[in-house]
C-alpha cells in the first residue's frame, strides 16, 4: 500500500495528464452530444494527444474509456450513441489514465446547459463533500475521519451517501487496498501513513441512498429515480498532509 517517492512522482505525472483530459472536456459544448461521442473524444485525446492509455478500457471486460453517469445514474454508466445529453442534465464522467505503469482516477459532474437550482445545489454540495474528506487526510488520521466528514456534510444539506461503492487504493493496479468508505465514525478504521495513495469519490443522492443495477450489468441507478452526483480525486498522504495528484487547473487545494 505504501508508495515510494519515485512512484508517487510517476503517479503525479499520470494525474496531471488526467487533469488535462477534464480541461479538454470543459471546452466541449455538451448539449446534443451523445455519451459515446464524449467517450470517443476522451479515448482519442488520451491515446493520441497524451500518449497514454485509458485504464478503464478492457478492465473487468469493460469496453470504454470512461463511465458516463447521467441524472439518476449513480456510477458505472455505459456510454451509448443513443444517449444524447440534453439541456438541464447533470452527467458524471469518470475517467482513468495509465502512464508509465501507474494509474490515476478522477471524475467530475458537469452541468449541461441551464440546470435547475436543486440539481445545481446537489452538484455543489457533492463537490464540497469531496473536499471535506480530502482535508482530513494526513499521517495519523483514520479512514473513518474521511467518511465522517463526507457524510456529515451531505446529511447537513438533506442528502444521502451511497454505501455500496467506495474509494480505493490505486497504483499499478486500478483497485488496491484500502477501501475508502464515504461514511463512518471519526477515529476509527485504518491509520493513514505517508506514502498511501487512494481515491476519494463520494456519490451523493438527492433522495434515498438505496441503489440498483440496470440490466446492462453496469449502470447503477437510484431506486427512487432522483438525481445523484459524484466527484473524485486521487490523493497521496504526504509527510505533513495531502497531495491531490489529479488536481485540475481550475481548482485550488481546498476546492
Coordinates of C-alpha atoms in Angstrom, one line a residue:
X1 CA 0.0 0.0 0.0
X2 CA 2.9 2.4 0.6
X3 CA 4.4 4.1 -2.4
X4 CA 7.9 5.4 -2.6
X5 CA 8.7 9.0 -3.7
X6 CA 9.7 8.0 -7.2
X7 CA 6.4 6.0 -7.6
X8 CA 4.3 8.9 -6.4
X9 CA 6.2 11.2 -8.8
X10 CA 5.1 8.9 -11.7
X11 CA 1.5 8.8 -10.3
X12 CA 1.5 12.6 -10.2
X13 CA 2.5 12.7 -13.9
X14 CA -0.4 10.4 -14.7
X15 CA -2.7 12.6 -12.5
X16 CA -1.5 15.7 -14.3
X17 CA -2.3 14.2 -17.7
X18 CA -5.8 13.1 -16.4
X19 CA -6.5 16.6 -15.2
X20 CA -5.8 17.8 -18.7
X21 CA -8.5 15.4 -20.0
X22 CA -11.1 17.3 -17.9
X23 CA -9.7 20.6 -19.0
X24 CA -10.2 19.4 -22.6
X25 CA -13.8 18.3 -21.8
X26 CA -14.5 21.7 -20.2
X27 CA -14.2 23.2 -23.6
X28 CA -16.9 21.0 -25.1
X29 CA -20.4 22.1 -25.8
X30 CA -22.1 19.0 -24.4
X31 CA -25.7 19.7 -25.4
X32 CA -26.6 17.4 -28.2
X33 CA -23.6 15.2 -27.9
X34 CA -24.1 11.5 -27.3
X35 CA -22.2 10.0 -24.4
X36 CA -20.5 7.7 -26.9
X37 CA -19.2 10.8 -28.7
X38 CA -17.8 12.0 -25.4
X39 CA -16.2 8.6 -24.8
X40 CA -14.6 8.6 -28.3
X41 CA -13.3 12.1 -27.8
X42 CA -11.7 11.2 -24.5
X43 CA -10.3 8.0 -25.8
X44 CA -8.6 9.8 -28.8
X45 CA -7.3 12.6 -26.6
X46 CA -5.7 10.2 -24.1
X47 CA -4.1 7.9 -26.6
X48 CA -3.2 10.4 -29.4
X49 CA -2.6 13.7 -27.7
X50 CA -1.3 12.5 -24.3
X51 CA 0.4 9.2 -25.4
X52 CA -1.2 7.4 -22.5
X53 CA -3.7 4.6 -22.0
X54 CA -7.4 4.7 -20.9
X55 CA -7.0 2.4 -18.0
X56 CA -10.7 1.5 -17.8
X57 CA -10.8 0.1 -21.3
X58 CA -10.6 -3.6 -21.0
X59 CA -10.7 -3.6 -17.2
X60 CA -13.1 -6.3 -16.0
X61 CA -14.3 -6.7 -19.6
X62 CA -15.4 -3.1 -19.8
X63 CA -15.1 -1.7 -23.4
X64 CA -14.9 2.0 -23.0
X65 CA -12.6 4.8 -21.9
X66 CA -15.0 6.3 -19.4
X67 CA -18.2 5.9 -17.4
X68 CA -20.9 8.4 -18.2
X69 CA -23.5 8.6 -15.4
X70 CA -26.4 10.9 -16.2
X71 CA -29.0 12.3 -13.8
X72 CA -30.3 9.3 -11.8
X73 CA -27.3 7.1 -12.7
X74 CA -25.1 6.9 -9.7
X75 CA -22.0 5.4 -11.2
X76 CA -20.7 2.9 -13.9
X77 CA -22.9 4.3 -16.6
X78 CA -22.1 2.9 -20.1
X79 CA -21.7 5.4 -23.0
X80 CA -24.2 5.0 -25.8
X81 CA -24.6 6.5 -29.2
X82 CA -28.3 7.0 -28.5
X83 CA -28.0 8.7 -25.1
X84 CA -28.0 12.4 -26.0
X85 CA -27.0 15.0 -23.4
X86 CA -29.9 17.5 -23.0
X87 CA -30.1 21.0 -21.6
X88 CA -30.7 20.7 -17.9
X89 CA -28.9 17.3 -17.4
X90 CA -26.2 16.6 -14.9
X91 CA -23.6 14.0 -16.0
X92 CA -20.6 12.5 -14.3
X93 CA -17.6 11.4 -16.4
X94 CA -15.4 9.0 -14.5
X95 CA -12.0 8.6 -16.3
X96 CA -8.8 6.7 -15.6
X97 CA -5.5 7.0 -17.3
X98 CA -2.3 5.0 -17.1
X99 CA 1.2 6.3 -17.8
X100 CA 4.5 4.6 -17.1
X101 CA 2.7 1.7 -15.5
X102 CA 0.8 3.8 -12.9
X103 CA -2.9 4.7 -12.9
X104 CA -4.8 7.9 -11.9
X105 CA -8.5 8.0 -11.4
X106 CA -10.8 11.1 -11.3
X107 CA -14.3 12.1 -12.0
X108 CA -16.3 15.3 -12.4
X109 CA -20.1 16.0 -12.6
X110 CA -20.9 18.5 -15.4
X111 CA -23.9 20.8 -15.5
X112 CA -25.3 20.6 -19.1
X113 CA -26.7 24.0 -20.2
X114 CA -29.2 25.6 -17.8
X115 CA -29.6 23.3 -14.9
X116 CA -32.4 23.6 -12.2
X117 CA -31.3 25.1 -8.9
X118 CA -32.0 21.9 -7.0
X119 CA -29.7 19.9 -9.3
X120 CA -27.1 22.6 -9.2
X121 CA -27.2 22.6 -5.4
X122 CA -26.7 18.8 -5.3
X123 CA -23.6 19.0 -7.5
X124 CA -22.1 21.8 -5.4
X125 CA -22.7 20.1 -2.1
X126 CA -21.2 16.8 -3.5
X127 CA -18.1 18.7 -4.6
X128 CA -17.8 20.3 -1.2
X129 CA -18.2 16.9 0.4
X130 CA -15.3 15.6 -1.6
X131 CA -13.1 18.4 -0.3
X132 CA -14.3 17.9 3.3
X133 CA -13.0 14.4 3.0
X134 CA -9.7 15.4 1.4
X135 CA -9.0 17.9 4.1
X136 CA -8.9 15.2 6.8
X137 CA -6.1 13.3 5.1
X138 CA -2.8 13.4 6.9
X139 CA -0.5 10.9 8.6
X140 CA -2.1 9.7 11.8
X141 CA -5.7 10.4 10.7
X142 CA -8.0 7.4 10.2
X143 CA -10.1 6.3 7.3
X144 CA -13.2 6.8 9.4
X145 CA -12.4 10.5 9.6
X146 CA -12.8 10.8 5.8
X147 CA -16.1 9.1 5.7
X148 CA -17.5 11.0 8.7
X149 CA -16.5 14.4 7.1
X150 CA -18.2 13.5 3.8
X151 CA -21.4 12.1 5.3
X152 CA -21.8 14.9 7.8
X153 CA -21.7 17.5 5.1
X154 CA -24.1 15.6 2.9
X155 CA -26.6 15.0 5.7
X156 CA -26.4 18.6 6.8
X157 CA -27.8 19.5 3.4
X158 CA -30.5 16.8 3.4
X159 CA -28.7 14.4 1.1
X160 CA -27.7 10.7 1.5
X161 CA -24.5 8.9 0.8
X162 CA -24.3 5.7 -1.3
X163 CA -22.8 3.0 0.8
X164 CA -22.4 0.2 -1.8
X165 CA -19.4 1.8 -3.6
X166 CA -16.3 3.4 -2.2
X167 CA -12.9 4.8 -2.9
X168 CA -9.9 2.6 -3.1
X169 CA -6.1 2.3 -3.1
X170 CA -4.6 2.8 -6.5
X171 CA -1.2 2.4 -8.1
X172 CA 0.0 -0.1 -10.7
X173 CA -3.5 -1.7 -10.3
X174 CA -6.8 0.2 -10.6
X175 CA -8.1 -1.2 -7.3
X176 CA -5.7 -1.8 -4.4
X177 CA -6.1 -1.7 -0.6
X178 CA -7.5 0.0 1.3
X179 CA -11.2 0.6 0.7
X180 CA -12.2 4.2 1.5
X181 CA -15.8 4.5 2.7
X182 CA -17.7 7.7 2.3
X183 CA -19.4 7.3 5.7
X184 CA -18.1 6.3 9.1
X185 CA -17.1 7.3 12.6
X186 CA -14.2 9.6 13.5
X187 CA -11.1 8.0 14.9
X188 CA -12.0 4.5 13.5
X189 CA -10.6 2.5 10.7
X190 CA -7.1 2.2 9.3
X191 CA -4.5 4.7 10.3
X192 CA -3.1 6.8 7.4
X193 CA 0.6 6.7 6.7
X194 CA 2.9 8.7 4.5
X195 CA 3.0 7.1 1.0
X196 CA -0.5 5.8 0.9
X197 CA -2.3 6.7 -2.4
X198 CA -6.1 6.2 -2.8
X199 CA -9.2 7.7 -4.3
X200 CA -11.9 9.6 -2.6
X201 CA -15.1 9.6 -4.7
X202 CA -18.4 10.2 -2.8
X203 CA -21.7 9.5 -4.6
X204 CA -24.4 11.7 -3.1
X205 CA -28.1 11.2 -3.7
X206 CA -30.9 13.7 -3.7
X207 CA -33.3 11.1 -2.3
X208 CA -32.8 7.7 -0.8
X209 CA -29.4 6.2 -0.5
X210 CA -30.5 2.9 -2.0
X211 CA -29.4 1.9 -5.5
X212 CA -30.0 -0.8 -8.0
X213 CA -28.1 -2.1 -11.1
X214 CA -29.7 -2.0 -14.5
X215 CA -30.0 -4.9 -16.9
X216 CA -26.7 -3.9 -18.7
X217 CA -24.9 -5.2 -15.7
X218 CA -23.0 -1.9 -15.2
X219 CA -25.2 1.1 -14.7
X220 CA -26.1 1.8 -11.0
X221 CA -29.2 4.0 -10.5
X222 CA -31.1 5.5 -7.6
X223 CA -34.1 3.3 -6.7
X224 CA -36.3 6.4 -6.4
X225 CA -35.3 8.0 -9.7
X226 CA -33.9 11.1 -8.1
X227 CA -30.6 12.7 -9.0
X228 CA -27.1 11.6 -8.0
X229 CA -23.8 13.4 -8.3
X230 CA -20.2 12.4 -7.8
X231 CA -16.7 13.9 -7.8
X232 CA -13.4 12.0 -7.4
X233 CA -9.7 12.7 -6.9
X234 CA -6.6 10.5 -6.4
X235 CA -4.7 11.7 -3.3
X236 CA -1.4 10.8 -1.7
X237 CA -0.7 11.0 2.0
X238 CA 2.4 13.3 2.5
X239 CA 4.7 13.9 5.4
X240 CA 2.6 16.7 6.6
X241 CA -0.8 16.4 4.9
X242 CA -2.2 15.5 1.5
X243 CA -1.3 15.9 -2.2
X244 CA -4.1 15.8 -4.7
X245 CA -2.5 14.1 -7.7
X246 CA -5.4 14.8 -10.1
X247 CA -5.9 18.5 -9.2
X248 CA -7.3 20.3 -12.2
X249 CA -6.2 23.7 -13.5
X250 CA -9.5 25.3 -12.5
X251 CA -9.1 24.1 -8.9
X252 CA -7.1 25.1 -5.9
X253 CA -6.3 22.9 -2.9
X254 CA -9.4 23.1 -0.7
X255 CA -11.9 23.1 -3.6

